Coordinates of C-alpha atoms in Angstrom, one line a residue:
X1 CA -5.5 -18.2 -20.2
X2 CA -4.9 -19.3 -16.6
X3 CA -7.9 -21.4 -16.8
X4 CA -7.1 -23.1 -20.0
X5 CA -3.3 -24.0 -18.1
X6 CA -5.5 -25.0 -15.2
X7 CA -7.6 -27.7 -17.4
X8 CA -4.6 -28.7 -19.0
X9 CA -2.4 -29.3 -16.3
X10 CA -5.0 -31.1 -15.0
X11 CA -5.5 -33.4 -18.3
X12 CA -1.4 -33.7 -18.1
X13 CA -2.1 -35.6 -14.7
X14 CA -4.6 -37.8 -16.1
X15 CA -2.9 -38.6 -18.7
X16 CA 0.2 -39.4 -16.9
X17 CA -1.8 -41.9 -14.1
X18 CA -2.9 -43.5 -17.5
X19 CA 0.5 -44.4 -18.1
X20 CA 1.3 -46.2 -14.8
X21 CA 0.3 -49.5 -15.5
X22 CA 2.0 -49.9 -18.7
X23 CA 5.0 -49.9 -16.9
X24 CA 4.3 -49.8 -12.5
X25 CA 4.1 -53.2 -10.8
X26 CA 0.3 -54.2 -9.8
X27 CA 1.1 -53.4 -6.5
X28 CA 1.6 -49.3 -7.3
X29 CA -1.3 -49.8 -9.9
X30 CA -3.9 -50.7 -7.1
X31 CA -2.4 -47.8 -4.8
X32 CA -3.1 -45.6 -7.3
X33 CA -6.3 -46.8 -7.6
X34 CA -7.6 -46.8 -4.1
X35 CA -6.0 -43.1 -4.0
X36 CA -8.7 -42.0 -7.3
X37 CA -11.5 -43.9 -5.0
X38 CA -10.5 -41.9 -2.2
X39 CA -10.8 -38.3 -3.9
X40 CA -14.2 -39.1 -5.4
X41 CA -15.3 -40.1 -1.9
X42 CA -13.9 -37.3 -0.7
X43 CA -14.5 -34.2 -2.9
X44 CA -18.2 -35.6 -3.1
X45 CA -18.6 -35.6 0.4
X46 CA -17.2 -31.8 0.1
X47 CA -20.3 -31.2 -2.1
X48 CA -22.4 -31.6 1.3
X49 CA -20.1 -31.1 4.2
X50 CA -18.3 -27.9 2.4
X51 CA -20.6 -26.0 0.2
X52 CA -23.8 -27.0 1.6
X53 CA -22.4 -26.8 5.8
X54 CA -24.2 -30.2 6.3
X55 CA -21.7 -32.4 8.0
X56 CA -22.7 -36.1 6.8
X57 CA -21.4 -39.1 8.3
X58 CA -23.5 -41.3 5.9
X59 CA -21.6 -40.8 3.2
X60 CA -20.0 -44.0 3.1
X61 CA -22.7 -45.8 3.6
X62 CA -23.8 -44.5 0.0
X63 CA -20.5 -46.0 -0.9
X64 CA -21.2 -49.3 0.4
X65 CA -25.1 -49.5 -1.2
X66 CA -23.6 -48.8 -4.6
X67 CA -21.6 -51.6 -4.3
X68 CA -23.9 -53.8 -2.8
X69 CA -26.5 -53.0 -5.5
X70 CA -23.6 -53.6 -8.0
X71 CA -21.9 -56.8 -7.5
X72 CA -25.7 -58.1 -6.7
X73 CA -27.1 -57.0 -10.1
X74 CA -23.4 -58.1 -11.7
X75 CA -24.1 -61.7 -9.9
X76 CA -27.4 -61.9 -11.7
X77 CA -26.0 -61.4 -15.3
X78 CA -26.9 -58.2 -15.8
X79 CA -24.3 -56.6 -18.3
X80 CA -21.7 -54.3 -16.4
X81 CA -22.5 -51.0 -18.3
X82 CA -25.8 -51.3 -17.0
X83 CA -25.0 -52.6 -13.7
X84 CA -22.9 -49.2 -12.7
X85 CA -26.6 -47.5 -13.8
X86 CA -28.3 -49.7 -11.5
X87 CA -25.9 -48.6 -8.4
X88 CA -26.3 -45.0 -9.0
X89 CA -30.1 -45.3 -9.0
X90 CA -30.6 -47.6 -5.8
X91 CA -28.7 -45.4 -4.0
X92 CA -29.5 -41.8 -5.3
X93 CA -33.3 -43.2 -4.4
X94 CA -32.2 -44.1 -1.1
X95 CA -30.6 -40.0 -0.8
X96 CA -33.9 -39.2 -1.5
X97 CA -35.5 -40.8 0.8
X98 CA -33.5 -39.9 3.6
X99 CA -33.3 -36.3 2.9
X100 CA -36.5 -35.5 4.2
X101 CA -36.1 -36.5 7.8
X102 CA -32.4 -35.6 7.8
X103 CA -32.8 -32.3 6.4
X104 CA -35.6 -31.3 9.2
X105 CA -32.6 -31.3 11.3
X106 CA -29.3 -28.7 11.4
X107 CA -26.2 -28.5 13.1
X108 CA -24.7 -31.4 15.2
X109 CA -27.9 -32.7 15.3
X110 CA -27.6 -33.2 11.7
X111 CA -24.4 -35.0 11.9
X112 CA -25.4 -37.1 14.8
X113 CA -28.6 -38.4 12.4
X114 CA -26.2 -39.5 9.6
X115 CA -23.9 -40.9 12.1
X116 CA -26.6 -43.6 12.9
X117 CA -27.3 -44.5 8.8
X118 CA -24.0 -46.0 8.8
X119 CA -24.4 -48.9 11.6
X120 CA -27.8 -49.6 10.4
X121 CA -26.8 -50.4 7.0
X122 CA -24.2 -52.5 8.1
X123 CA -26.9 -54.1 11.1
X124 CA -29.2 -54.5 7.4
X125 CA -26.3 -56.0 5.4
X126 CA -25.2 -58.7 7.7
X127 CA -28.9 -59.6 8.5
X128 CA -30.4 -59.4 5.2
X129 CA -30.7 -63.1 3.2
X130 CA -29.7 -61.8 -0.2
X131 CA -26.7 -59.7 0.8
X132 CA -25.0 -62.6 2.2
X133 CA -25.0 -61.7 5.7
X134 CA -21.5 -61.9 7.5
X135 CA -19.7 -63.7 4.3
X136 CA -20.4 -61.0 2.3
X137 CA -20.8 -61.0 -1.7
X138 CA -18.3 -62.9 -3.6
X139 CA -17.9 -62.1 -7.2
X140 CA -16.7 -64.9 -10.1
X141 CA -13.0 -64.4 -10.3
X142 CA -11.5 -62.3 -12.8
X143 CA -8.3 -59.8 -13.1
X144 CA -10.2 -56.3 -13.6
X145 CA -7.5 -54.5 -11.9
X146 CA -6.7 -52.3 -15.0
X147 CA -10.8 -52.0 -16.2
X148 CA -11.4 -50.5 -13.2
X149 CA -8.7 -48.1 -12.7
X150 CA -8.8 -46.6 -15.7
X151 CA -12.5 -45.8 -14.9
X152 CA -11.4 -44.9 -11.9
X153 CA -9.7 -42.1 -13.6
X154 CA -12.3 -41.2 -15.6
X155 CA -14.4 -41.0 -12.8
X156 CA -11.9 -38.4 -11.2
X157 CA -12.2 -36.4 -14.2
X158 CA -16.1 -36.2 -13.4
X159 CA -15.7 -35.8 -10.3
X160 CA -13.7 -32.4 -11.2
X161 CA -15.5 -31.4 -13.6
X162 CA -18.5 -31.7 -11.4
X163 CA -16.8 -29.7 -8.9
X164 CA -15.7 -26.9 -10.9
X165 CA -19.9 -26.5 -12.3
X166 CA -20.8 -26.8 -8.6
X167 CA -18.2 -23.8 -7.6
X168 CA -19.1 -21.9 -10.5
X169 CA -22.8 -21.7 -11.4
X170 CA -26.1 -20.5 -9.2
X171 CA -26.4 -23.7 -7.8
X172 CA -23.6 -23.7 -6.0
X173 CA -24.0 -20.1 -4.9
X174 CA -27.0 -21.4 -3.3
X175 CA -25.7 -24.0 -1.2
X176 CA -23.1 -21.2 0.2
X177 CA -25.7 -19.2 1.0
X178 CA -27.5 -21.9 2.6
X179 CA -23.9 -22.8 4.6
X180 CA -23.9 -18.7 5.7
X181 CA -27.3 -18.3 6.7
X182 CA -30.3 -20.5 6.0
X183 CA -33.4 -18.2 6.7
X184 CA -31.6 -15.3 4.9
X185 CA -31.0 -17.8 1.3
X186 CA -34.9 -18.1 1.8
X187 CA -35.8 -14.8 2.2
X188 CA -33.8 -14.4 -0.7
X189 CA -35.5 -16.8 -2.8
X190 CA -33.6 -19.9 -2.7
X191 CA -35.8 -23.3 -2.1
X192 CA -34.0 -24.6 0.3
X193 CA -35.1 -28.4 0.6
X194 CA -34.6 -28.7 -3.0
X195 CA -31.2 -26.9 -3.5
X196 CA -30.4 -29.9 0.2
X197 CA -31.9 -32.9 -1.4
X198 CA -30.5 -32.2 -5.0
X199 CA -26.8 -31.5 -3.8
X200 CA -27.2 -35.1 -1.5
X201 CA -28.1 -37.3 -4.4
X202 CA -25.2 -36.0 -6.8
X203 CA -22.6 -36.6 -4.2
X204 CA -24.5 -39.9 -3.1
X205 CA -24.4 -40.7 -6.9
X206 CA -20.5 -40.4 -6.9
X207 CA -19.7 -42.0 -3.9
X208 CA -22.2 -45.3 -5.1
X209 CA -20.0 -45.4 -8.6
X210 CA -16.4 -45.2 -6.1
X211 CA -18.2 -48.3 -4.5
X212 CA -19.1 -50.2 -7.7
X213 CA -15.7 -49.9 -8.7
X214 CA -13.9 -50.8 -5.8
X215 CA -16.1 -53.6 -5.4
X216 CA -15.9 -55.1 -9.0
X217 CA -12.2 -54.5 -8.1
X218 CA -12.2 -56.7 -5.2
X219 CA -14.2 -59.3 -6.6
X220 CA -15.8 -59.4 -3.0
X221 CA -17.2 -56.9 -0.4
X222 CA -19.0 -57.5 3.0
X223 CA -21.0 -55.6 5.5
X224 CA -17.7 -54.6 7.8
X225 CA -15.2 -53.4 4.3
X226 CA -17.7 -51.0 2.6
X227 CA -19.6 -49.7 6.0
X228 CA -17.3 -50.0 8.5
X229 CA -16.9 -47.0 10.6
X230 CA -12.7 -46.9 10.6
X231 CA -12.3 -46.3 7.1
X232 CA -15.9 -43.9 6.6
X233 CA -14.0 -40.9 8.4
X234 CA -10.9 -41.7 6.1
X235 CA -12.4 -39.5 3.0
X236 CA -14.2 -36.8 5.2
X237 CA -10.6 -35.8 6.7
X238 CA -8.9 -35.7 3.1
X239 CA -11.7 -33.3 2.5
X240 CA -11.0 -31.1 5.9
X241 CA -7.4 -31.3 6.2
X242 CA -7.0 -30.8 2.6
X243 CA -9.2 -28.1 2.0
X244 CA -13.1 -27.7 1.9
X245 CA -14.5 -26.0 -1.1
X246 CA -11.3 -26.5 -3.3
X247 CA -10.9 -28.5 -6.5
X248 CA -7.9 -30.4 -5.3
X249 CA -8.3 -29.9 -1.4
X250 CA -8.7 -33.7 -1.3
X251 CA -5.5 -34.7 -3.1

């Protein structure tokens, strides 16, 4: 019973932002908005930095390559539906990649190592021909202000409900014994490089749809708005002051 008033309270809130721009102003619409981006970014970032214990300071930078890849693919006619595929597969290919040399590492050392993804894909964005450089990627100008914040609910509602499985099944049992004590989950059984690699390309998978959206939102995005170091820490301290390992700890 309390889990069924759980999921329905939580369906009540849904349902309720849902409401808001049928009668708030834009203004509260988009502040509602960039508050749904911010608790994707930051409960999937919780995935890694919470259940796992691997403090990454990438994460935004998966944030900003999901936009990138799609207001580029949006720019080249590709149809929308399909251009929100294309981000979530550039970037969880790009999670996959990096997992193997960061996960060789632990501890600060860890964090340090993601610390430096985030300048160079900035450094590669305003250097790079086809991602505009400095000026950025400007998209043909059209309203989408209530398109993409009703997504952006229904990508909270993933984003719980993704949560809740990664709380609840072996999976996630896994990464918190891989947080506790890392030679002890392999003794155990637990393949740990898998159980790493897996958990970073679901929450780099979220974080590239938060960018999408708040890119196809904008209409526009350069190197310094979706990598810039100011607002990457933003989402990783709703997730520790909030709460780590807790459905709502980013609220």
């Amino acid at each position: 019973m309390s889990n069924y008033r759980y999921w329905l309270g939580g369906a009540f809130v849904l349902a309720a932002l849902a409401l808001i721009p049928t009668s708030g102003s834009a203004y509260t619409t988009t502040l509602l908005f960039t508050m749904l981006i911010s608790y994707t970014l930051a409960q999937s970032w919780d995935w890694v930095g919470g259940e796992a214990g691997y403090i990454n300071l990438a994460h935004f930078a998966f944030y900003g390559i999901g936009a990138y890849a799609f207001c580029l693919s949006l720019l080249n006619g590709i149809p929308i539906a399909l251009c929100f595929v294309i981000a979530v597969v550039v970037t969880s290919i790009v999670a996959l990649v990096v997992s193997f040399p960061l996960f060789r590492l632990r501890g600060d050392y860890f964090a340090f190592a993601t610390l430096a993804i985030l300048p160079l894909t900035e450094l590669l964005a305003f250097n790079f021909d086809f991602t505009g450089g400095a000026d950025g990627v400007v998209l043909p100008p059209k309203y989408v202000l209530f398109e993409a914040y009703y997504l952006a609910i229904g990508l909270v509602g993933l984003t719980a409900i993704a949560t809740v499985w990664l709380i609840r099944t072996r999976f996630g049992y896994a990464l918190k014994a891989i947080r506790n004590d890392e030679e002890a989950a392999e003794i155990c059984g637990i393949r740990i490089f898998p159980a790493k690699s897996r958990v970073l390309i679901m929450s780099a998978g979220f974080a590239s749809l938060a960018g999408a959206l708040q890119g196809w939102q904008l209409s526009y995005i350069d190197p310094t708005t979706v990598f810039g170091l100011d607002v990457a820490l933003i989402p990783i301290a709703m997730a520790l002051l909030g709460g780590s390992g807790l459905l709502w700890g980013a609220v």
